[in-house]
PDB file of C-alpha atoms in Angstrom:
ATOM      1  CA  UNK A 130     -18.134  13.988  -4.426  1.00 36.00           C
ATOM      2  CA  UNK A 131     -17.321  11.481  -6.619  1.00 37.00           C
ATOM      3  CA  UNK A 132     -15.424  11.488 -10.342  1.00 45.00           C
ATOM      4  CA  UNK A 133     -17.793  10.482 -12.757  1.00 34.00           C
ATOM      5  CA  UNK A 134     -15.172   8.967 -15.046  1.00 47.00           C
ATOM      6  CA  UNK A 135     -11.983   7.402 -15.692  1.00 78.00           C
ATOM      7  CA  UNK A 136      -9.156  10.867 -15.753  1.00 83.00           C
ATOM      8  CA  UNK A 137      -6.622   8.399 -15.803  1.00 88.00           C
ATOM      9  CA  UNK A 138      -8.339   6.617 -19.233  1.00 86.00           C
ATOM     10  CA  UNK A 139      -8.473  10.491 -20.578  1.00 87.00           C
ATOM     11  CA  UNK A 140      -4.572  11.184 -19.814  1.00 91.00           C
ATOM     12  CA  UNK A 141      -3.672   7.715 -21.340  1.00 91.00           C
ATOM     13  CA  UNK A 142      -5.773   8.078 -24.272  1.00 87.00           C
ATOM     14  CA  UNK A 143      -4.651  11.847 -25.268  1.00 88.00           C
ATOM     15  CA  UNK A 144      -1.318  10.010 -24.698  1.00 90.00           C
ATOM     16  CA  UNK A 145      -1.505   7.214 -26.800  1.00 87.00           C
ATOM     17  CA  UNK A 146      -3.454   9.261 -29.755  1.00 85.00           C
ATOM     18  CA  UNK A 147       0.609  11.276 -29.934  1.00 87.00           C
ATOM     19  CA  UNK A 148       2.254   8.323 -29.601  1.00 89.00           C
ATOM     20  CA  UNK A 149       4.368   8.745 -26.383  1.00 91.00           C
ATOM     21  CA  UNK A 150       5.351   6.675 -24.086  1.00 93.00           C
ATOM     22  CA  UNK A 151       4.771   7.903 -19.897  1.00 93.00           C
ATOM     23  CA  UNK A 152       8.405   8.973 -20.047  1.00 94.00           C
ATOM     24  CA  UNK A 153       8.291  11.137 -23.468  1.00 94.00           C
ATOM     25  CA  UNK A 154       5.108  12.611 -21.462  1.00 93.00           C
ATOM     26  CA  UNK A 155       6.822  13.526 -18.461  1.00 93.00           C
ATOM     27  CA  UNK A 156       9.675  15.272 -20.303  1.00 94.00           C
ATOM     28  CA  UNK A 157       7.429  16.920 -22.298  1.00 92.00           C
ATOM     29  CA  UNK A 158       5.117  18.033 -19.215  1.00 92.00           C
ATOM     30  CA  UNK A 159       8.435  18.067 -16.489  1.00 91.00           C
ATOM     31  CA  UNK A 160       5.796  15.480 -14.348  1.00 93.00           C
ATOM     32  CA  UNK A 161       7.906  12.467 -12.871  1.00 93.00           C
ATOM     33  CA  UNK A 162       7.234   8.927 -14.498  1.00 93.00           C
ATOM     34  CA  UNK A 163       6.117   7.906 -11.735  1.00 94.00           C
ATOM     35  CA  UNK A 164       3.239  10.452 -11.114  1.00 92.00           C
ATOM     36  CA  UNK A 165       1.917  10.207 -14.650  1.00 93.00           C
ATOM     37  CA  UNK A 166       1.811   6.113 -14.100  1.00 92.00           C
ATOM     38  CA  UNK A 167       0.038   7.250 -10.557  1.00 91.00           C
ATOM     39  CA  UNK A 168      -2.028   9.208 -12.479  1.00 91.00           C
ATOM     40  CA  UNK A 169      -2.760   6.796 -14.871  1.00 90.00           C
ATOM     41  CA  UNK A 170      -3.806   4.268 -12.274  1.00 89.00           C
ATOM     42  CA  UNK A 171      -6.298   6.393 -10.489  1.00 86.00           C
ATOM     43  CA  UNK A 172      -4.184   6.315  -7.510  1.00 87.00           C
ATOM     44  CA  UNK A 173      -3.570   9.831  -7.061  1.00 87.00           C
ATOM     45  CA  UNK A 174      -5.132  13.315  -7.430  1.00 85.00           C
ATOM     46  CA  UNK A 175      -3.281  16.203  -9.383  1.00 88.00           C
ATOM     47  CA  UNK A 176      -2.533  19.077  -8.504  1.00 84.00           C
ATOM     48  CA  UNK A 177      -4.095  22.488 -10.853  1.00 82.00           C
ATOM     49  CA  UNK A 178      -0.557  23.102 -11.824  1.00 83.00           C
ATOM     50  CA  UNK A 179      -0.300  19.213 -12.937  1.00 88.00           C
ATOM     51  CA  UNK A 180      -4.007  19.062 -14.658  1.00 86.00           C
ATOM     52  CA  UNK A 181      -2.442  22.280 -16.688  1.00 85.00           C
ATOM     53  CA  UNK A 182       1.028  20.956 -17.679  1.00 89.00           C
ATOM     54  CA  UNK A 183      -1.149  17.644 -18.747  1.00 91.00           C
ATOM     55  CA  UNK A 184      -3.050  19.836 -21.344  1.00 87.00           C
ATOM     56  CA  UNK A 185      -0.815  21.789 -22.436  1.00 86.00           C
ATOM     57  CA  UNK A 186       1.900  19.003 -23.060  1.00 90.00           C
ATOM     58  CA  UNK A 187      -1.217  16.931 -24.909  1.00 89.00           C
ATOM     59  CA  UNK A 188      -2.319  19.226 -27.093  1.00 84.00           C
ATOM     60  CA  UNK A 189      -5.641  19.338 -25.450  1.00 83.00           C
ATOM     61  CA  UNK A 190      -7.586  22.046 -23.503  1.00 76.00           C
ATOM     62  CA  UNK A 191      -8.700  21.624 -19.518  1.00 77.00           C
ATOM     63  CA  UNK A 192     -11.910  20.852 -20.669  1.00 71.00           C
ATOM     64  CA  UNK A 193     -10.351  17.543 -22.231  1.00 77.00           C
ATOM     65  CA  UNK A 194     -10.211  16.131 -18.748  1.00 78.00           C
ATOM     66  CA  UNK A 195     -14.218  16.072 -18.246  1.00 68.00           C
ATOM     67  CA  UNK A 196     -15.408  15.677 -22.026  1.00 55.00           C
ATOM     68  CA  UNK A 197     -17.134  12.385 -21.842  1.00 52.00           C
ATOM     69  CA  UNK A 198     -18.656  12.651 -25.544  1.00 48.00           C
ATOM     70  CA  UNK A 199     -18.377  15.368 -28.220  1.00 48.00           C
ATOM     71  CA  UNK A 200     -22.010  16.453 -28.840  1.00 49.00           C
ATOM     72  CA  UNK A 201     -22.877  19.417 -30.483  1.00 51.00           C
ATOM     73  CA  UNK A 202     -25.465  21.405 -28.317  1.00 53.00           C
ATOM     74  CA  UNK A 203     -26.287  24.527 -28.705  1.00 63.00           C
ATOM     75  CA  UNK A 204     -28.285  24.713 -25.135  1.00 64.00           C
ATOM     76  CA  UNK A 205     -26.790  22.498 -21.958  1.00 65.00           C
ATOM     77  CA  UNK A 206     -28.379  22.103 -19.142  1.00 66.00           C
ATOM     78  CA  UNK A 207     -26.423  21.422 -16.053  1.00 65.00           C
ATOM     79  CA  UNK A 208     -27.818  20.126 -13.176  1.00 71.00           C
ATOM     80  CA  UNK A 209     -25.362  20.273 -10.227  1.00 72.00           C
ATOM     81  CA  UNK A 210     -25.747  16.541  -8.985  1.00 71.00           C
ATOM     82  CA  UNK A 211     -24.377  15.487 -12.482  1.00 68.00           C
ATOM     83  CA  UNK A 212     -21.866  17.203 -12.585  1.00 69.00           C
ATOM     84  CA  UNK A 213     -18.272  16.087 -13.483  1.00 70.00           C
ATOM     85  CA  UNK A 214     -15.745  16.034 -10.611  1.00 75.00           C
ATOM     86  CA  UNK A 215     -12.080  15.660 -10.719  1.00 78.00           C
ATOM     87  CA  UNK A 216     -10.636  15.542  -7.559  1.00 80.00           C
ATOM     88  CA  UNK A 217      -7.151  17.703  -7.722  1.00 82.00           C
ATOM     89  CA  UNK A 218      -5.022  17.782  -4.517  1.00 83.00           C
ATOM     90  CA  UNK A 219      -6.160  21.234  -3.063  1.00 87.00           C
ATOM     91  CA  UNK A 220      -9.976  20.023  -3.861  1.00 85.00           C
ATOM     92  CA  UNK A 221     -12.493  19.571  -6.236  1.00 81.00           C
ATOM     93  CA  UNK A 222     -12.825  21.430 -10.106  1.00 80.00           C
ATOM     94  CA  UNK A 223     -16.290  20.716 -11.779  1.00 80.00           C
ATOM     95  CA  UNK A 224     -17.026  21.228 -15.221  1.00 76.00           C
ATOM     96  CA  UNK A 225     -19.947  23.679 -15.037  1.00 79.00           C
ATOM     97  CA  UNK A 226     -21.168  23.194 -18.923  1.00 71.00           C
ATOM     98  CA  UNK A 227     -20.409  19.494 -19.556  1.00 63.00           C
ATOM     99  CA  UNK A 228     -20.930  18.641 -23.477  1.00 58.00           C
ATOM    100  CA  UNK A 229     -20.840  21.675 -24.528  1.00 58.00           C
ATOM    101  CA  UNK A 230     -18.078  22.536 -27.403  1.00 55.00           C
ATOM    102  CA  UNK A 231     -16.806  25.789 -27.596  1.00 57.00           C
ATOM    103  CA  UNK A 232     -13.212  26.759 -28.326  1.00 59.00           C
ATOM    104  CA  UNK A 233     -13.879  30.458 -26.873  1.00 76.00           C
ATOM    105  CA  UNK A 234     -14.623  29.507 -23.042  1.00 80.00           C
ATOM    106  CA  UNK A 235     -14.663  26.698 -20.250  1.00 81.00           C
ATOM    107  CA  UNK A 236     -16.708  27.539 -16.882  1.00 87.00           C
ATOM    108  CA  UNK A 237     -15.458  25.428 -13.655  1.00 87.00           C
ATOM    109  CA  UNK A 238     -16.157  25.680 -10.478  1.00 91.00           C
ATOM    110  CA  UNK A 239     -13.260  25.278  -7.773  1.00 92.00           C
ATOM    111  CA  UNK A 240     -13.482  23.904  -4.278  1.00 94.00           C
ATOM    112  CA  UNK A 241     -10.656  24.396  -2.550  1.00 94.00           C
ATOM    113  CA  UNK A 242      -9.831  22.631   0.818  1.00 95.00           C
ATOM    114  CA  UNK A 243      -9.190  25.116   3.957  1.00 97.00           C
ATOM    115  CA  UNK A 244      -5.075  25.827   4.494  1.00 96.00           C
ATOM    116  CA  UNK A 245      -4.773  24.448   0.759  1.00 95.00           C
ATOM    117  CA  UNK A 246      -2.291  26.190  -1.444  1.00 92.00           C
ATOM    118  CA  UNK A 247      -0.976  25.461  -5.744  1.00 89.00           C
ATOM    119  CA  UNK A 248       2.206  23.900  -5.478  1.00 83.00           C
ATOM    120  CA  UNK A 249       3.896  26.236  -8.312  1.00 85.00           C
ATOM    121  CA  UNK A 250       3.142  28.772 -10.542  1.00 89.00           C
ATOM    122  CA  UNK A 251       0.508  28.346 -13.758  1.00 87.00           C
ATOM    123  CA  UNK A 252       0.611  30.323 -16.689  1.00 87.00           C
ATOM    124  CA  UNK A 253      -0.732  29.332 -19.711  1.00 83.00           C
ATOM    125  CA  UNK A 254      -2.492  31.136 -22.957  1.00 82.00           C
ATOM    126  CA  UNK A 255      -5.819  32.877 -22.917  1.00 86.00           C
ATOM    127  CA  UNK A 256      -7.302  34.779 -20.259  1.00 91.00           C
ATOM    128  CA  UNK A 257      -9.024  33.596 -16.836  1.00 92.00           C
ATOM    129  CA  UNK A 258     -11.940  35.366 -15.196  1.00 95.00           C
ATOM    130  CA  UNK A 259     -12.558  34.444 -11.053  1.00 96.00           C
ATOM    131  CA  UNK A 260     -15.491  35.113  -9.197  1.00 97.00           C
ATOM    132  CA  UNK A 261     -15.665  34.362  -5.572  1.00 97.00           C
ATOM    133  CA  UNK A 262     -18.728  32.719  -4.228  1.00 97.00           C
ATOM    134  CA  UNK A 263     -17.668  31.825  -0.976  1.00 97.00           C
ATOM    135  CA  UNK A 264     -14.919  31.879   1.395  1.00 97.00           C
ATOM    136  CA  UNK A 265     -11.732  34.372   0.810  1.00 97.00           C
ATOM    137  CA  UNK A 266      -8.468  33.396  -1.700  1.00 96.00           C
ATOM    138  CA  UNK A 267      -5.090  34.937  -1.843  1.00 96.00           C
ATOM    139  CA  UNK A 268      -4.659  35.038  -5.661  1.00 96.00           C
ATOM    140  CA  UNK A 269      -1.232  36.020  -6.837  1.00 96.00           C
ATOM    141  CA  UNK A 270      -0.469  37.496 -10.523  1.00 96.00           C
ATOM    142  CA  UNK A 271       3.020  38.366 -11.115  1.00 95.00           C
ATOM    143  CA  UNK A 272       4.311  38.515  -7.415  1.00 94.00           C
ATOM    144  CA  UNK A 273       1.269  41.097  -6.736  1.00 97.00           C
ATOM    145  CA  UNK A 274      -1.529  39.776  -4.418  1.00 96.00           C
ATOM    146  CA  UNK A 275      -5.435  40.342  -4.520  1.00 97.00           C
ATOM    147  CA  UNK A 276      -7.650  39.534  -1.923  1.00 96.00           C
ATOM    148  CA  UNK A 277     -10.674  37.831  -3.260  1.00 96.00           C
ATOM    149  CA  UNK A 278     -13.397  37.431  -1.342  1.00 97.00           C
ATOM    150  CA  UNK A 279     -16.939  36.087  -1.332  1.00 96.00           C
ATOM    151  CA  UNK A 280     -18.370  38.438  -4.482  1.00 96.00           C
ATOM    152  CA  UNK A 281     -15.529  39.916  -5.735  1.00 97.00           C
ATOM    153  CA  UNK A 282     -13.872  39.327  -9.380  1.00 96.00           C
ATOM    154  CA  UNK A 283     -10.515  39.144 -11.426  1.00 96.00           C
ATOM    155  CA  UNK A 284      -9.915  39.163 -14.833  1.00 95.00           C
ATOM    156  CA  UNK A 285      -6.081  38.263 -16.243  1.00 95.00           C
ATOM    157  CA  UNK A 286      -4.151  37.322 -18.812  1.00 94.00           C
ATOM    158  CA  UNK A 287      -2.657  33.948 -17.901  1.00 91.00           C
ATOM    159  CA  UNK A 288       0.361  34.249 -19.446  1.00 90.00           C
ATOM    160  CA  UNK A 289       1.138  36.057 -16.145  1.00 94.00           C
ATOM    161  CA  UNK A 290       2.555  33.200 -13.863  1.00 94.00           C
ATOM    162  CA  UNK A 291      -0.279  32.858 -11.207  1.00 94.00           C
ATOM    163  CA  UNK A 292      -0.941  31.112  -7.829  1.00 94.00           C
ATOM    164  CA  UNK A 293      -3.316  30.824  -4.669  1.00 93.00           C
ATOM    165  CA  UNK A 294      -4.050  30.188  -1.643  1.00 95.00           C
ATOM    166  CA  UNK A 295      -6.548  29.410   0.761  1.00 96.00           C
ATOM    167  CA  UNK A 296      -4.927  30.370   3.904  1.00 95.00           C
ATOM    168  CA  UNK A 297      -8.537  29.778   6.204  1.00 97.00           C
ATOM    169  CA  UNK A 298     -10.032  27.291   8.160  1.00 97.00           C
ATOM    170  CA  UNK A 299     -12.905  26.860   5.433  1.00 97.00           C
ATOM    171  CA  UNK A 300     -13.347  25.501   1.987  1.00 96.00           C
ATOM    172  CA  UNK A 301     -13.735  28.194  -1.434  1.00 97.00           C
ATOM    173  CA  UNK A 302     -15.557  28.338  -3.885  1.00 96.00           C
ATOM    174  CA  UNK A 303     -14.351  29.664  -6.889  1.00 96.00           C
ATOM    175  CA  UNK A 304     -16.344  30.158 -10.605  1.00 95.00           C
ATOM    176  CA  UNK A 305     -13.380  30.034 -13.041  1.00 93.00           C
ATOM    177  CA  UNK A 306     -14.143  30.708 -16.586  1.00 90.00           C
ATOM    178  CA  UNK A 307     -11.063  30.320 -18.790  1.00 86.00           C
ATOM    179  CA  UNK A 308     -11.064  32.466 -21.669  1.00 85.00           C
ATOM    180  CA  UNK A 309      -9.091  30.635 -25.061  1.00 79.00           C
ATOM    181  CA  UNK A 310      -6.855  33.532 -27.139  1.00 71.00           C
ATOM    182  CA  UNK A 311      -7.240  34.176 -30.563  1.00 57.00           C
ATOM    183  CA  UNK A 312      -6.615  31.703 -33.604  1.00 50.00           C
ATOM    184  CA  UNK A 313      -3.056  32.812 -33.306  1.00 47.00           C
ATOM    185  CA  UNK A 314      -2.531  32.447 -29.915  1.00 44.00           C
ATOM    186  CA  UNK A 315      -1.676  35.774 -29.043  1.00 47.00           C
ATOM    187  CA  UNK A 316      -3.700  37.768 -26.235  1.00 44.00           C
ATOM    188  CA  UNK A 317      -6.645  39.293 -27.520  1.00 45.00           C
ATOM    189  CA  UNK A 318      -7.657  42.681 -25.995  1.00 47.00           C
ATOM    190  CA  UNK A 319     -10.407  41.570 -23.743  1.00 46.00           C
ATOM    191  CA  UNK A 320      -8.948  43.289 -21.061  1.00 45.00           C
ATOM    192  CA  UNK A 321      -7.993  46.640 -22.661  1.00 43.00           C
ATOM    193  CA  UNK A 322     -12.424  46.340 -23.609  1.00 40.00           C
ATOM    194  CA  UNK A 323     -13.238  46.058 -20.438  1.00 39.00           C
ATOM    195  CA  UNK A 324     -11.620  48.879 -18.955  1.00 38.00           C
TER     196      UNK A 324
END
């Protein structure tokens, strides 16, 4: 697979638009000079926890990363060879709805290399939703650990500081759909309407 753009042209751009240098960035985000200038370059692949710390410090939502134009469809069609890529250090995320603008939710898929593992914990606003399509992943949620394997689900807030883990010889496949919070970025009670 192959990244259809530039994510080092997105970062820089997202950068410049707030005026910071690479440094203010990586005090804002706690990412070294040094791997934001990597990133910059195309020279190296981040990691989820980096691609998160990236939005959240710019102001800009995962989805940021793939956008190539702002269109305003109502109906995308997605064919899987056209996919956006971004190669991340534990695999592959694809954009699963590319040019489609919503602020409510962003479908990925998540191809994650065999013994691969997140480097630290996430957390971040909204909620996420994981569906396993192939494979097994040790998901963790606030030091308790779920077993997802090939058809099962999870739905959590992601406030609660998460990681994973692929601890097999084979790759995962994840869906991912992250689920955006209310206007006032408080939890909504998607959860509690499930139940």
């Amino acid at each position: 697979m192959e990244t259809s753009y530039d994510l080092g042209r997105r970062i820089r751009q997202a950068r410049n638009v707030l005026g910071l240098s690479q440094r203010d960035l990586a005090k804002r985000s706690e990412i070294s000079v040094n791997t934001i200038s990597l990133l910059e370059r195309g020279q190296t692949s981040p990691t989820i926890a980096t691609l998160q710390k990236l939005a959240d410090s710019l102001s800009v939502e995962i989805s940021y990363f793939f956008d190539i134009g702002k269109t305003e469809n109502e109906v995308v069609f997605s064919k899987s060879n056209r996919r956006n890529h971004i190669q991340i250090s534990e695999g592959f995320l694809s954009d699963l709805s590319p040019s489609f603008i919503t602020p409510i939710i962003r479908p990925l898929e998540l191809q994650i290399y065999p013994r691969s593992r997140t480097k630290k914990e996430i957390s971040h606003s909204g909620f996420e939703f994981l569906y396993c399509l192939e494979n097994e992943l040790l998901y963790t949620i606030s030091g308790k650990v779920y077993l997802l394997e090939q058809g099962d689900s999870l739905l959590f807030n992601a406030n609660l500081p998460h990681h994973w883990q692929n601890s097999t010889d084979n790759v995962t496949r994840i869906i991912m759909i992250q689920i955006k919070t209310d206007e006032k970025n408080e939890p909504c009670d998607l959860i509690k309407q499930t139940k």
